[in-house]
Amino acid sequence: SSADAPPTENRAFEADVARLLQLMVHSVYSERDVFLRELISNAADACEKLRYEAIASPGLLGDDPKARITIAIDAEAKALSVEDNGIGMGRDEMVEALGTIARSGTRAFVERLQGGEANAGAQLIGQFGIGFYSAFMVAERVEVISRRAGAVETWRWSSDGKGTFSIAPAEPVEAPARGTRVVLHLMEDAKSYLERHTVERVVREQSGHVPVPIAIVEKPGAEPAEIADGAALWAKPRTEVTAEEHKDFYRSVAGQFDEPALTVHYRAEGRHEYTVLLYVPSTRPFDLFEPDRKGRIKLYVKRVFISDDVEILPRYLRFVRGLVDSADIPLNVSREMIQESPVLGAIRNAVCGRVLSELEKLAEKEPKTYTKIWDAFGAVLKEGLYEDFGRRDTLMGLARFHSTSDSKGWRSLKDYVGALKPNQTAIYYITGDDQARLEASPHLEGFRARGIEVLLLTDQVDSFWVTAGAAFDGKPFKSITRGAADLSLIPVLDAKDDTKPEASPAIDAFVAFMKTTLGDAVADVKVSDRLTDSAVCLVASASGLDRQLERMLASAGRLPTASK
């Protein structure tokens, strides 16, 4: 505990942090301004945590109830500081928050930076949101002085970002009465951040809509001047928020550098009152497929931040960013109870429906923008075809596919059904992990000869949702690597190719010979109309597993041997 801690302790950063710092200092200068956004974002989080804890313990606010962030410039000392009067940190929290990285996926991020993607540094930083550590892009030494709300002791954390940090008690007079001050001792080439106009520009561009007021102190002893009012952007009428403001707020709430491809901003009234401000990004975050990655929608109640790990949208919409602010959930219940509350259940259902209907509108009115979203997130949206039976029809309408009719572009199922051949009763598909290999598959020959479109499904999730009784417009999905092809009723495009397999004694004898020779290695040998050029292809039985699903399960150790 803090009471037993040695007066000063020197410790090494966790290995991932040390590597990250080294890479940042050397490679990611192109977007140095990000450090200020990240520090302000941390300060705002600390203020929001305090507001939440103060619901149960109002005494924590003392005689200083109004949250604020203060940026102070000391040109003579070449120091810039960012201070908040939020929750603050004790010694152990400092070690945890400033010496380790809690988010999974860090290793992947560091590896991508090391793998020569340094020029993509800004984009990667944006995708990762490395927070506090970005301070070392501009500072040769960083000090953090903090006092936890309601505590007496004060602590100072200090590091030059070269592998170690020290932690020791701070002089009480130096520390904030409550909260945290981060002091950056700036490098020679970062002195522009000691100019008020530079700091104001960065704050306005990147943090103008943080829900805590921000003030600037131009030199020691000067009066603080407010540069952002902390007004909640989402509470403004939709017509009064500009695209530029949305872009700025999206970047601060999503920690990304791209622009939102779709903004969903509305106020629900009636049985439940709440405000929704959500963004669909235009690029894919690198950790989208991390198994423990959750959605990151913030939940506010009457503008008090409650949590960002309440699942508001289903997992297949985990790429959506933003917040929901409810007027109906009682403030004084625990987070666990909120998770179970029927009010939240109703909000969840309505918000999910609204996001999908906004995507439908976008697909209709701005197909190019929608295609960009599908390119980035289609593989995740398709998880809903498997998981969300109630909305499967809507998701089928949103789904886009590469096919033998258009292997580069995207086709909707509506397009597919509109191009069905006479007597065609199913939607045909083939699954695999490489599109080029699928296009070269002998299984396609009979379908090509008849001009029948086949969907080329290369995402892992495709092997699962198609097996779950999927259909569109009354047409079932049928794998061309499973069961009989049933192509005899559909005419071949070029009549001279239309040679039906003749039954003859020679062929019957050959089939019998193959059956005997292959024995138990196959279930059956049949003459088929699915091939035009190739001599033979392997298919699963109608009741067996699709070939790709069989391979996936075998590689995951779920099948004893490949089935026949």
Coordinates of C-alpha atoms in Angstrom, one line a residue:
S1 CA 0.0 0.0 0.0
S2 CA 1.0 3.7 -0.4
A3 CA 1.8 4.1 3.3
D4 CA 4.5 1.3 3.2
A5 CA 6.0 2.6 -0.1
P6 CA 9.7 3.6 -0.1
P7 CA 10.1 7.4 -0.4
T8 CA 11.5 7.2 -3.9
E9 CA 11.3 4.1 -6.1
N10 CA 12.9 3.6 -9.6
R11 CA 11.2 1.1 -11.8
A12 CA 11.5 -0.1 -15.4
F13 CA 8.6 0.3 -17.9
E14 CA 6.9 -2.9 -19.0
A15 CA 8.6 -4.2 -22.2
D16 CA 5.8 -3.1 -24.5
V17 CA 5.8 0.5 -23.2
A18 CA 9.6 0.7 -23.5
R19 CA 9.4 -0.4 -27.2
L20 CA 6.5 1.9 -27.9
L21 CA 8.3 4.9 -26.4
Q22 CA 11.4 4.3 -28.4
L23 CA 9.4 4.0 -31.6
M24 CA 7.3 7.1 -30.9
V25 CA 10.3 9.3 -30.1
H26 CA 12.0 8.3 -33.3
S27 CA 9.3 7.8 -35.8
V28 CA 6.0 9.5 -35.4
Y29 CA 6.8 13.2 -35.6
S30 CA 4.4 14.0 -38.4
E31 CA 1.4 14.5 -36.0
R32 CA 3.0 15.8 -32.9
D33 CA -0.1 17.9 -32.0
V34 CA -1.8 14.6 -31.0
F35 CA 0.0 14.7 -27.6
L36 CA -2.2 17.6 -26.4
R37 CA -5.4 15.9 -27.5
E38 CA -4.4 12.7 -25.7
L39 CA -3.5 14.6 -22.4
I40 CA -6.7 16.6 -22.5
S41 CA -8.7 13.5 -23.2
N42 CA -7.2 11.8 -20.1
A43 CA -7.9 14.9 -18.0
A44 CA -11.5 14.9 -19.1
D45 CA -11.8 11.2 -18.3
A46 CA -10.5 11.9 -14.8
C47 CA -13.1 14.7 -14.3
E48 CA -15.9 12.4 -15.6
K49 CA -14.8 9.6 -13.2
L50 CA -14.9 12.0 -10.3
R51 CA -18.4 13.2 -11.3
Y52 CA -19.5 9.6 -11.3
E53 CA -17.9 8.7 -7.9
A54 CA -19.4 11.9 -6.4
I55 CA -22.9 10.7 -7.0
A56 CA -22.3 8.2 -4.2
S57 CA -19.8 10.3 -2.2
P58 CA -20.6 14.0 -2.7
G59 CA -17.9 14.9 -0.1
L60 CA -15.2 14.2 -2.8
L61 CA -16.1 17.5 -4.5
G62 CA -15.4 19.5 -1.4
D63 CA -15.9 23.2 -2.2
D64 CA -14.7 22.8 -5.8
P65 CA -17.6 21.1 -7.6
K66 CA -17.0 22.5 -11.2
A67 CA -14.8 20.3 -13.4
R68 CA -12.0 22.1 -15.3
I69 CA -8.8 21.6 -17.3
T70 CA -6.1 24.2 -17.2
I71 CA -3.2 24.4 -19.7
A72 CA -0.3 26.5 -18.3
I73 CA 2.7 27.9 -20.2
D74 CA 6.0 28.7 -18.6
A75 CA 8.2 29.9 -21.4
E76 CA 11.2 30.6 -19.2
A77 CA 11.3 27.1 -17.7
K78 CA 10.4 25.6 -21.2
A79 CA 7.5 23.8 -19.6
L80 CA 3.9 23.2 -20.6
S81 CA 1.5 21.6 -18.1
V82 CA -2.0 20.1 -18.4
E83 CA -3.9 20.1 -15.1
D84 CA -7.3 18.7 -14.1
N85 CA -9.3 18.7 -10.9
G86 CA -10.6 15.2 -11.5
I87 CA -10.3 12.0 -9.6
G88 CA -6.5 12.0 -9.2
M89 CA -4.2 9.0 -8.6
G90 CA -2.7 7.3 -5.6
R91 CA 0.8 5.8 -5.9
D92 CA -0.3 2.3 -7.0
E93 CA -2.7 3.8 -9.6
M94 CA 0.2 5.8 -11.0
V95 CA 2.4 2.8 -11.4
E96 CA -0.5 0.9 -13.1
A97 CA -1.6 3.8 -15.3
L98 CA 1.8 5.2 -16.3
G99 CA 4.1 2.2 -16.4
T100 CA 2.0 -0.4 -18.2
I101 CA -0.4 -0.6 -21.1
A102 CA -3.7 -2.1 -20.3
R103 CA -5.2 -2.3 -23.8
S104 CA -4.8 -5.6 -25.7
G105 CA -3.5 -5.2 -29.2
T106 CA -0.6 -3.0 -28.1
R107 CA 1.8 -5.6 -29.3
A108 CA 0.3 -5.7 -32.7
F109 CA 0.5 -1.9 -32.9
V110 CA 4.2 -1.8 -31.9
E111 CA 4.9 -4.5 -34.4
R112 CA 3.3 -2.6 -37.2
L113 CA 5.3 0.5 -36.3
Q114 CA 8.5 -1.5 -36.2
G115 CA 7.6 -3.2 -39.5
G116 CA 8.4 0.0 -41.4
E117 CA 5.0 1.5 -41.2
A118 CA 6.4 4.5 -39.5
N119 CA 5.2 6.9 -42.3
A120 CA 1.7 5.7 -41.4
G121 CA 2.5 6.8 -37.9
A122 CA -0.2 9.4 -37.6
Q123 CA -2.8 7.0 -38.9
L124 CA -1.6 4.2 -36.5
I125 CA -1.4 6.5 -33.5
G126 CA -5.0 7.6 -34.3
Q127 CA -6.1 4.0 -34.5
F128 CA -4.4 3.1 -31.3
G129 CA -4.9 6.2 -29.1
I130 CA -1.7 5.7 -27.1
G131 CA -2.7 8.4 -24.7
F132 CA -0.3 9.6 -22.1
Y133 CA 2.9 8.2 -23.8
S134 CA 2.5 10.6 -26.8
A135 CA 3.9 13.3 -24.4
F136 CA 7.4 11.9 -25.1
M137 CA 7.1 13.0 -28.7
V138 CA 7.6 16.6 -27.5
A139 CA 9.1 16.3 -24.0
E140 CA 12.5 15.2 -22.9
R141 CA 11.1 14.7 -19.4
V142 CA 7.6 14.3 -18.1
E143 CA 6.4 14.8 -14.5
V144 CA 3.0 13.8 -13.2
I145 CA 2.0 15.2 -9.8
S146 CA -1.3 13.9 -8.4
R147 CA -3.6 13.8 -5.4
R148 CA -6.5 11.4 -5.3
A149 CA -9.9 13.0 -4.4
G150 CA -10.4 12.6 -0.7
A151 CA -6.7 11.7 0.0
V152 CA -4.0 13.6 1.8
E153 CA -0.8 12.1 0.2
T154 CA 0.5 13.5 -3.0
W155 CA 2.8 11.7 -5.5
R156 CA 5.2 12.6 -8.2
W157 CA 6.0 10.3 -11.2
S158 CA 8.9 11.3 -13.4
S159 CA 10.6 9.8 -16.5
D160 CA 12.7 10.8 -19.5
G161 CA 11.0 8.0 -21.5
K162 CA 14.2 6.0 -21.9
G163 CA 13.1 2.9 -20.1
T164 CA 12.7 3.8 -16.4
F165 CA 10.5 6.0 -14.2
S166 CA 10.6 7.1 -10.6
I167 CA 7.8 7.6 -8.2
A168 CA 8.1 9.5 -4.9
P169 CA 6.0 11.6 -2.5
A170 CA 5.5 15.2 -3.7
E171 CA 5.5 18.3 -1.6
P172 CA 1.9 19.0 -0.7
V173 CA 2.2 22.7 -1.7
E174 CA 3.3 21.7 -5.2
A175 CA 0.4 19.3 -5.8
P176 CA -3.1 20.2 -7.0
A177 CA -5.7 20.3 -4.2
R178 CA -7.3 17.4 -6.1
G179 CA -6.5 15.8 -9.5
T180 CA -3.5 15.6 -11.7
R181 CA -0.9 17.9 -13.3
V182 CA 1.2 16.6 -16.2
V183 CA 4.3 18.8 -16.7
L184 CA 6.2 18.5 -20.0
H185 CA 9.8 19.8 -20.1
L186 CA 9.8 20.4 -23.9
M187 CA 12.5 19.5 -26.3
E188 CA 14.3 22.3 -28.2
D189 CA 12.4 21.6 -31.4
A190 CA 9.0 21.6 -29.7
K191 CA 9.2 25.1 -28.3
S192 CA 6.3 26.3 -30.5
Y193 CA 4.0 24.8 -27.9
L194 CA 5.1 27.6 -25.6
E195 CA 3.2 30.0 -27.8
R196 CA -0.4 30.7 -26.7
H197 CA -1.7 30.8 -30.3
T198 CA -0.3 27.4 -31.1
V199 CA -1.8 25.8 -28.0
E200 CA -5.2 27.5 -28.7
R201 CA -5.2 26.3 -32.3
V202 CA -4.5 22.7 -31.3
V203 CA -7.2 22.7 -28.6
R204 CA -9.8 24.2 -30.9
E205 CA -9.0 21.8 -33.7
Q206 CA -8.8 18.6 -31.6
S207 CA -10.4 19.1 -28.3
G208 CA -12.9 21.9 -28.7
H209 CA -15.8 19.6 -27.7
V210 CA -14.4 17.8 -24.7
P211 CA -17.3 18.0 -22.2
V212 CA -15.1 19.9 -19.6
P213 CA -14.2 23.6 -19.9
I214 CA -10.6 24.3 -20.8
A215 CA -8.7 27.4 -19.8
I216 CA -5.2 28.6 -20.7
V217 CA -2.7 30.4 -18.4
E218 CA -0.3 32.3 -20.6
K219 CA 2.5 32.8 -18.1
P220 CA 3.0 32.1 -14.4
G221 CA 0.8 34.3 -12.3
A222 CA -1.6 35.2 -15.2
E223 CA -5.3 34.8 -15.0
P224 CA -6.8 31.7 -16.7
A225 CA -8.7 32.5 -19.9
E226 CA -11.3 30.0 -21.1
I227 CA -10.7 28.6 -24.6
A228 CA -13.4 25.9 -24.7
D229 CA -16.6 26.0 -22.8
G230 CA -17.2 22.3 -22.2
A231 CA -20.7 22.4 -23.6
A232 CA -21.9 19.0 -24.6
L233 CA -22.0 18.9 -28.4
W234 CA -24.6 16.1 -28.5
A235 CA -27.1 18.2 -26.5
K236 CA -27.1 20.9 -29.2
P237 CA -29.9 20.8 -31.9
R238 CA -28.7 18.7 -34.8
T239 CA -29.1 21.5 -37.3
E240 CA -26.7 23.7 -35.3
V241 CA -23.7 21.3 -35.4
T242 CA -21.4 21.7 -38.4
A243 CA -19.6 18.9 -40.2
E244 CA -16.3 20.3 -38.9
E245 CA -17.5 20.1 -35.3
H246 CA -18.6 16.5 -35.9
K247 CA -15.2 15.6 -37.3
D248 CA -13.4 17.2 -34.3
F249 CA -15.7 15.5 -31.8
Y250 CA -15.5 12.2 -33.6
R251 CA -11.7 12.3 -33.4
S252 CA -11.7 13.0 -29.7
V253 CA -14.3 10.4 -28.9
A254 CA -13.0 7.7 -31.3
G255 CA -9.3 8.4 -30.9
Q256 CA -8.9 8.1 -34.7
F257 CA -7.6 10.3 -37.4
D258 CA -9.9 9.6 -40.2
E259 CA -13.3 11.3 -40.9
P260 CA -16.6 9.7 -40.0
A261 CA -18.3 8.1 -43.1
L262 CA -21.7 8.3 -41.4
T263 CA -23.0 10.5 -38.5
V264 CA -26.2 9.4 -36.6
H265 CA -27.4 12.3 -34.3
Y266 CA -30.9 12.4 -32.9
R267 CA -33.0 12.9 -29.8
A268 CA -35.6 10.2 -28.9
E269 CA -38.6 11.4 -27.0
G270 CA -41.7 9.5 -25.9
R271 CA -41.5 6.5 -23.6
H272 CA -37.8 7.0 -23.1
E273 CA -35.8 10.2 -23.5
Y274 CA -32.3 9.9 -24.7
T275 CA -29.8 11.6 -27.1
V276 CA -27.7 9.6 -29.5
L277 CA -24.5 10.7 -31.3
L278 CA -22.8 7.9 -33.2
Y279 CA -20.2 7.8 -35.9
V280 CA -19.3 5.0 -38.4
P281 CA -15.5 5.4 -39.1
S282 CA -14.2 5.4 -42.7
T283 CA -11.2 3.2 -41.9
R284 CA -10.8 0.0 -40.0
P285 CA -9.1 0.1 -36.6
F286 CA -6.3 -2.4 -36.4
D287 CA -7.7 -4.4 -33.5
L288 CA -11.2 -4.9 -35.0
F289 CA -10.9 -8.7 -34.8
E290 CA -9.2 -8.9 -31.3
P291 CA -11.4 -11.5 -29.5
D292 CA -11.8 -9.3 -26.3
R293 CA -12.5 -6.1 -28.3
K294 CA -15.8 -4.6 -27.1
G295 CA -17.8 -1.8 -28.7
R296 CA -16.8 1.6 -27.4
I297 CA -20.0 3.5 -27.0
K298 CA -20.0 5.8 -24.0
L299 CA -23.1 5.9 -21.8
Y300 CA -24.0 9.2 -20.1
V301 CA -26.9 9.8 -17.8
K302 CA -28.0 13.4 -17.7
R303 CA -24.5 14.3 -19.1
V304 CA -22.7 12.5 -16.4
F305 CA -20.3 9.9 -17.9
I306 CA -21.2 6.5 -16.5
S307 CA -19.3 3.9 -18.5
D308 CA -17.8 2.9 -21.9
D309 CA -18.1 -0.8 -21.3
V310 CA -21.9 -1.2 -21.2
E311 CA -22.8 -3.1 -24.4
I312 CA -25.1 -0.7 -26.1
L313 CA -24.8 -2.0 -29.7
P314 CA -24.4 -5.7 -30.6
R315 CA -20.9 -7.1 -31.3
Y316 CA -21.3 -7.0 -35.0
L317 CA -21.6 -3.2 -34.8
R318 CA -18.5 -2.9 -32.6
F319 CA -16.8 -0.5 -35.0
V320 CA -19.4 2.3 -34.3
R321 CA -18.1 5.1 -32.1
G322 CA -20.0 7.7 -30.0
L323 CA -22.3 8.0 -27.1
V324 CA -25.8 7.7 -25.7
D325 CA -27.0 10.1 -23.1
S326 CA -30.1 8.9 -21.2
A327 CA -32.5 11.0 -19.1
D328 CA -34.3 8.0 -17.7
I329 CA -31.7 5.8 -16.1
P330 CA -31.4 6.6 -12.4
L331 CA -28.0 8.0 -11.6
N332 CA -27.6 6.3 -8.2
V333 CA -27.7 2.7 -9.4
S334 CA -24.6 0.6 -9.9
R335 CA -23.1 0.0 -13.3
E336 CA -24.0 -3.7 -13.0
M337 CA -27.7 -2.8 -12.4
I338 CA -27.6 -0.4 -15.4
Q339 CA -26.4 -3.2 -17.6
E340 CA -29.6 -5.2 -16.6
S341 CA -32.0 -2.3 -16.7
P342 CA -35.1 -2.6 -18.9
V343 CA -34.7 1.0 -19.9
L344 CA -31.2 0.3 -21.3
G345 CA -32.7 -2.8 -23.0
A346 CA -35.2 -0.6 -24.8
I347 CA -32.5 1.9 -25.8
R348 CA -30.3 -0.8 -27.1
N349 CA -32.9 -2.2 -29.3
A350 CA -34.0 1.2 -30.7
V351 CA -30.4 2.4 -31.3
C352 CA -29.4 -0.8 -33.1
G353 CA -32.5 -0.5 -35.4
R354 CA -31.7 3.1 -36.1
V355 CA -28.1 2.5 -37.0
L356 CA -29.1 -0.2 -39.4
S357 CA -31.8 1.9 -41.0
E358 CA -29.3 4.8 -41.5
L359 CA -26.9 2.4 -43.2
E360 CA -29.8 1.3 -45.5
K361 CA -30.5 4.9 -46.4
L362 CA -26.8 5.5 -47.1
A363 CA -26.6 2.4 -49.3
E364 CA -29.5 3.7 -51.3
K365 CA -28.5 7.4 -51.6
E366 CA -24.7 7.3 -51.5
P367 CA -23.6 3.9 -52.7
K368 CA -20.0 4.9 -53.0
T369 CA -19.8 6.0 -49.3
Y370 CA -21.6 2.9 -48.3
T371 CA -19.2 0.7 -50.2
K372 CA -16.3 2.3 -48.3
I373 CA -18.0 1.3 -45.0
W374 CA -18.6 -2.2 -46.4
D375 CA -15.0 -2.5 -47.5
A376 CA -13.8 -1.7 -44.0
F377 CA -16.5 -3.4 -41.8
G378 CA -18.4 -5.9 -44.0
A379 CA -16.7 -8.9 -42.4
V380 CA -17.9 -7.7 -39.0
L381 CA -21.4 -6.8 -40.1
K382 CA -21.8 -10.3 -41.5
E383 CA -21.4 -11.7 -38.0
G384 CA -24.9 -10.4 -37.4
L385 CA -26.3 -12.8 -40.1
Y386 CA -25.2 -15.6 -37.8
E387 CA -26.0 -13.9 -34.4
D388 CA -29.0 -11.7 -34.8
F389 CA -31.8 -13.8 -36.2
G390 CA -34.4 -11.0 -35.7
R391 CA -32.6 -8.6 -37.9
R392 CA -31.2 -11.0 -40.5
D393 CA -33.4 -9.7 -43.3
T394 CA -32.2 -6.2 -42.8
L395 CA -28.6 -7.4 -42.7
M396 CA -29.1 -9.5 -45.8
G397 CA -30.2 -6.4 -47.6
L398 CA -27.1 -4.5 -46.4
A399 CA -24.7 -7.3 -47.3
R400 CA -22.4 -7.0 -50.4
F401 CA -20.5 -9.7 -52.1
H402 CA -17.9 -10.4 -54.8
S403 CA -19.2 -12.9 -57.3
T404 CA -18.4 -14.5 -60.7
S405 CA -20.4 -11.7 -62.3
D406 CA -18.3 -9.0 -60.7
S407 CA -15.2 -10.2 -58.9
K408 CA -13.8 -6.6 -58.3
G409 CA -17.0 -4.7 -57.4
W410 CA -19.7 -5.5 -54.9
R411 CA -23.1 -7.1 -55.6
S412 CA -26.1 -7.0 -53.4
L413 CA -28.4 -10.0 -53.0
K414 CA -31.1 -8.0 -54.7
D415 CA -28.8 -7.7 -57.7
Y416 CA -28.2 -11.5 -57.6
V417 CA -31.9 -12.4 -57.4
G418 CA -32.6 -9.9 -60.2
A419 CA -30.2 -11.9 -62.5
L420 CA -31.5 -15.5 -61.7
K421 CA -31.5 -17.9 -64.7
P422 CA -34.8 -19.6 -65.7
N423 CA -35.4 -22.6 -63.4
Q424 CA -32.7 -21.4 -60.9
T425 CA -34.1 -21.9 -57.4
A426 CA -31.1 -21.3 -55.1
I427 CA -28.4 -18.7 -54.4
Y428 CA -25.1 -20.5 -55.2
Y429 CA -21.9 -19.8 -53.3
I430 CA -18.4 -21.1 -52.8
T431 CA -16.3 -20.5 -49.7
G432 CA -12.5 -20.3 -49.3
D433 CA -9.8 -18.0 -48.0
D434 CA -8.4 -16.8 -51.3
Q435 CA -10.6 -15.2 -54.0
A436 CA -8.2 -16.0 -56.9
R437 CA -8.2 -19.7 -56.0
L438 CA -11.9 -19.7 -55.8
E439 CA -12.2 -18.2 -59.2
A440 CA -10.0 -20.9 -60.6
S441 CA -12.0 -23.7 -58.9
P442 CA -13.3 -26.5 -61.2
H443 CA -16.5 -26.5 -59.2
L444 CA -17.5 -23.3 -61.1
E445 CA -17.3 -24.8 -64.6
G446 CA -20.9 -26.0 -65.0
F447 CA -22.2 -22.8 -63.4
R448 CA -20.1 -20.6 -65.8
A449 CA -21.3 -22.6 -68.8
R450 CA -24.9 -21.7 -67.9
G451 CA -24.1 -18.1 -66.9
I452 CA -25.2 -18.8 -63.3
E453 CA -23.7 -16.3 -60.8
V454 CA -21.8 -17.8 -57.9
L455 CA -21.0 -15.7 -54.8
L456 CA -17.2 -15.9 -53.8
L457 CA -17.2 -15.9 -50.0
T458 CA -13.7 -15.4 -48.5
D459 CA -14.4 -14.1 -44.9
Q460 CA -14.1 -16.7 -42.1
V461 CA -17.6 -15.9 -40.9
D462 CA -19.1 -16.8 -44.3
S463 CA -18.6 -20.5 -43.6
F464 CA -21.0 -20.1 -40.6
W465 CA -23.9 -17.9 -41.5
V466 CA -24.7 -19.7 -44.7
T467 CA -25.2 -22.9 -42.7
A468 CA -27.7 -21.3 -40.4
G469 CA -30.8 -21.8 -42.6
A470 CA -30.0 -18.6 -44.5
A471 CA -32.3 -17.5 -47.4
F472 CA -33.1 -14.3 -49.3
D473 CA -36.3 -13.5 -51.1
G474 CA -37.4 -17.1 -50.5
K475 CA -34.2 -18.5 -52.2
P476 CA -32.0 -20.8 -50.0
F477 CA -28.2 -20.5 -50.1
K478 CA -26.5 -23.5 -51.7
S479 CA -22.8 -24.5 -51.6
I480 CA -21.5 -25.6 -54.9
T481 CA -19.0 -27.9 -53.1
R482 CA -21.7 -29.8 -51.4
G483 CA -24.4 -32.3 -52.6
A484 CA -25.7 -32.6 -56.2
A485 CA -25.5 -29.5 -58.4
D486 CA -29.0 -29.9 -59.9
L487 CA -28.0 -28.0 -63.1
S488 CA -29.8 -30.2 -65.6
L489 CA -32.9 -27.9 -65.9
I490 CA -30.8 -24.8 -66.6
P491 CA -29.7 -24.5 -70.3
V492 CA -26.1 -24.1 -71.2
L493 CA -25.4 -20.7 -72.9
D494 CA -23.5 -22.1 -75.8
A495 CA -25.6 -25.0 -77.3
K496 CA -22.5 -26.8 -78.7
D497 CA -21.2 -27.2 -75.2
D498 CA -24.5 -28.8 -74.1
T499 CA -23.3 -32.4 -74.0
K500 CA -25.2 -34.2 -71.3
P501 CA -23.2 -37.0 -69.6
E502 CA -24.3 -40.1 -71.4
A503 CA -24.9 -43.3 -69.4
S504 CA -22.9 -46.0 -71.2
P505 CA -21.4 -49.4 -70.2
A506 CA -17.9 -47.9 -70.4
I507 CA -18.7 -45.1 -68.0
D508 CA -20.6 -47.4 -65.6
A509 CA -17.6 -49.7 -65.6
F510 CA -15.2 -46.8 -64.9
V511 CA -17.4 -45.5 -62.0
A512 CA -17.5 -49.0 -60.5
F513 CA -13.7 -49.3 -60.9
M514 CA -13.2 -45.9 -59.1
K515 CA -15.5 -47.0 -56.3
T516 CA -13.6 -50.2 -55.7
T517 CA -10.2 -48.6 -56.0
L518 CA -10.9 -45.7 -53.7
G519 CA -12.9 -47.8 -51.2
D520 CA -13.6 -46.1 -47.9
A521 CA -11.7 -42.9 -48.9
V522 CA -14.9 -41.6 -50.5
A523 CA -18.6 -41.9 -49.8
D524 CA -19.6 -42.2 -53.5
V525 CA -18.4 -41.6 -57.1
K526 CA -21.0 -40.1 -59.5
V527 CA -21.2 -38.7 -63.0
S528 CA -21.9 -35.0 -62.8
D529 CA -23.1 -32.1 -65.0
R530 CA -21.1 -29.6 -62.8
L531 CA -17.8 -30.0 -64.8
T532 CA -17.1 -28.9 -68.4
D533 CA -13.3 -29.1 -68.7
S534 CA -12.0 -30.8 -65.6
A535 CA -12.0 -34.6 -65.3
V536 CA -13.0 -34.7 -61.6
C537 CA -13.7 -32.7 -58.5
L538 CA -14.3 -33.5 -54.8
V539 CA -17.6 -32.5 -53.2
A540 CA -19.1 -33.1 -49.7
S541 CA -22.3 -35.0 -49.4
A542 CA -25.6 -33.0 -49.2
S543 CA -25.7 -33.6 -45.4
G544 CA -21.9 -33.2 -44.8
L545 CA -19.9 -30.1 -44.0
D546 CA -19.0 -27.5 -46.6
R547 CA -15.4 -28.1 -47.7
Q548 CA -14.1 -24.8 -46.3
L549 CA -15.9 -25.2 -42.9
E550 CA -14.5 -28.8 -42.7
R551 CA -10.9 -27.4 -43.3
M552 CA -11.4 -24.6 -40.7
L553 CA -12.7 -27.1 -38.0
A554 CA -9.9 -29.5 -38.8
S555 CA -7.3 -26.8 -38.4
A556 CA -8.8 -25.7 -35.1
G557 CA -8.6 -29.4 -33.9
R558 CA -12.4 -29.8 -33.8
L559 CA -12.5 -32.7 -36.3
P560 CA -10.6 -36.0 -35.7
T561 CA -9.8 -36.3 -39.5
A562 CA -11.1 -34.8 -42.7
S563 CA -14.6 -36.3 -43.3
K564 CA -15.3 -38.3 -46.4

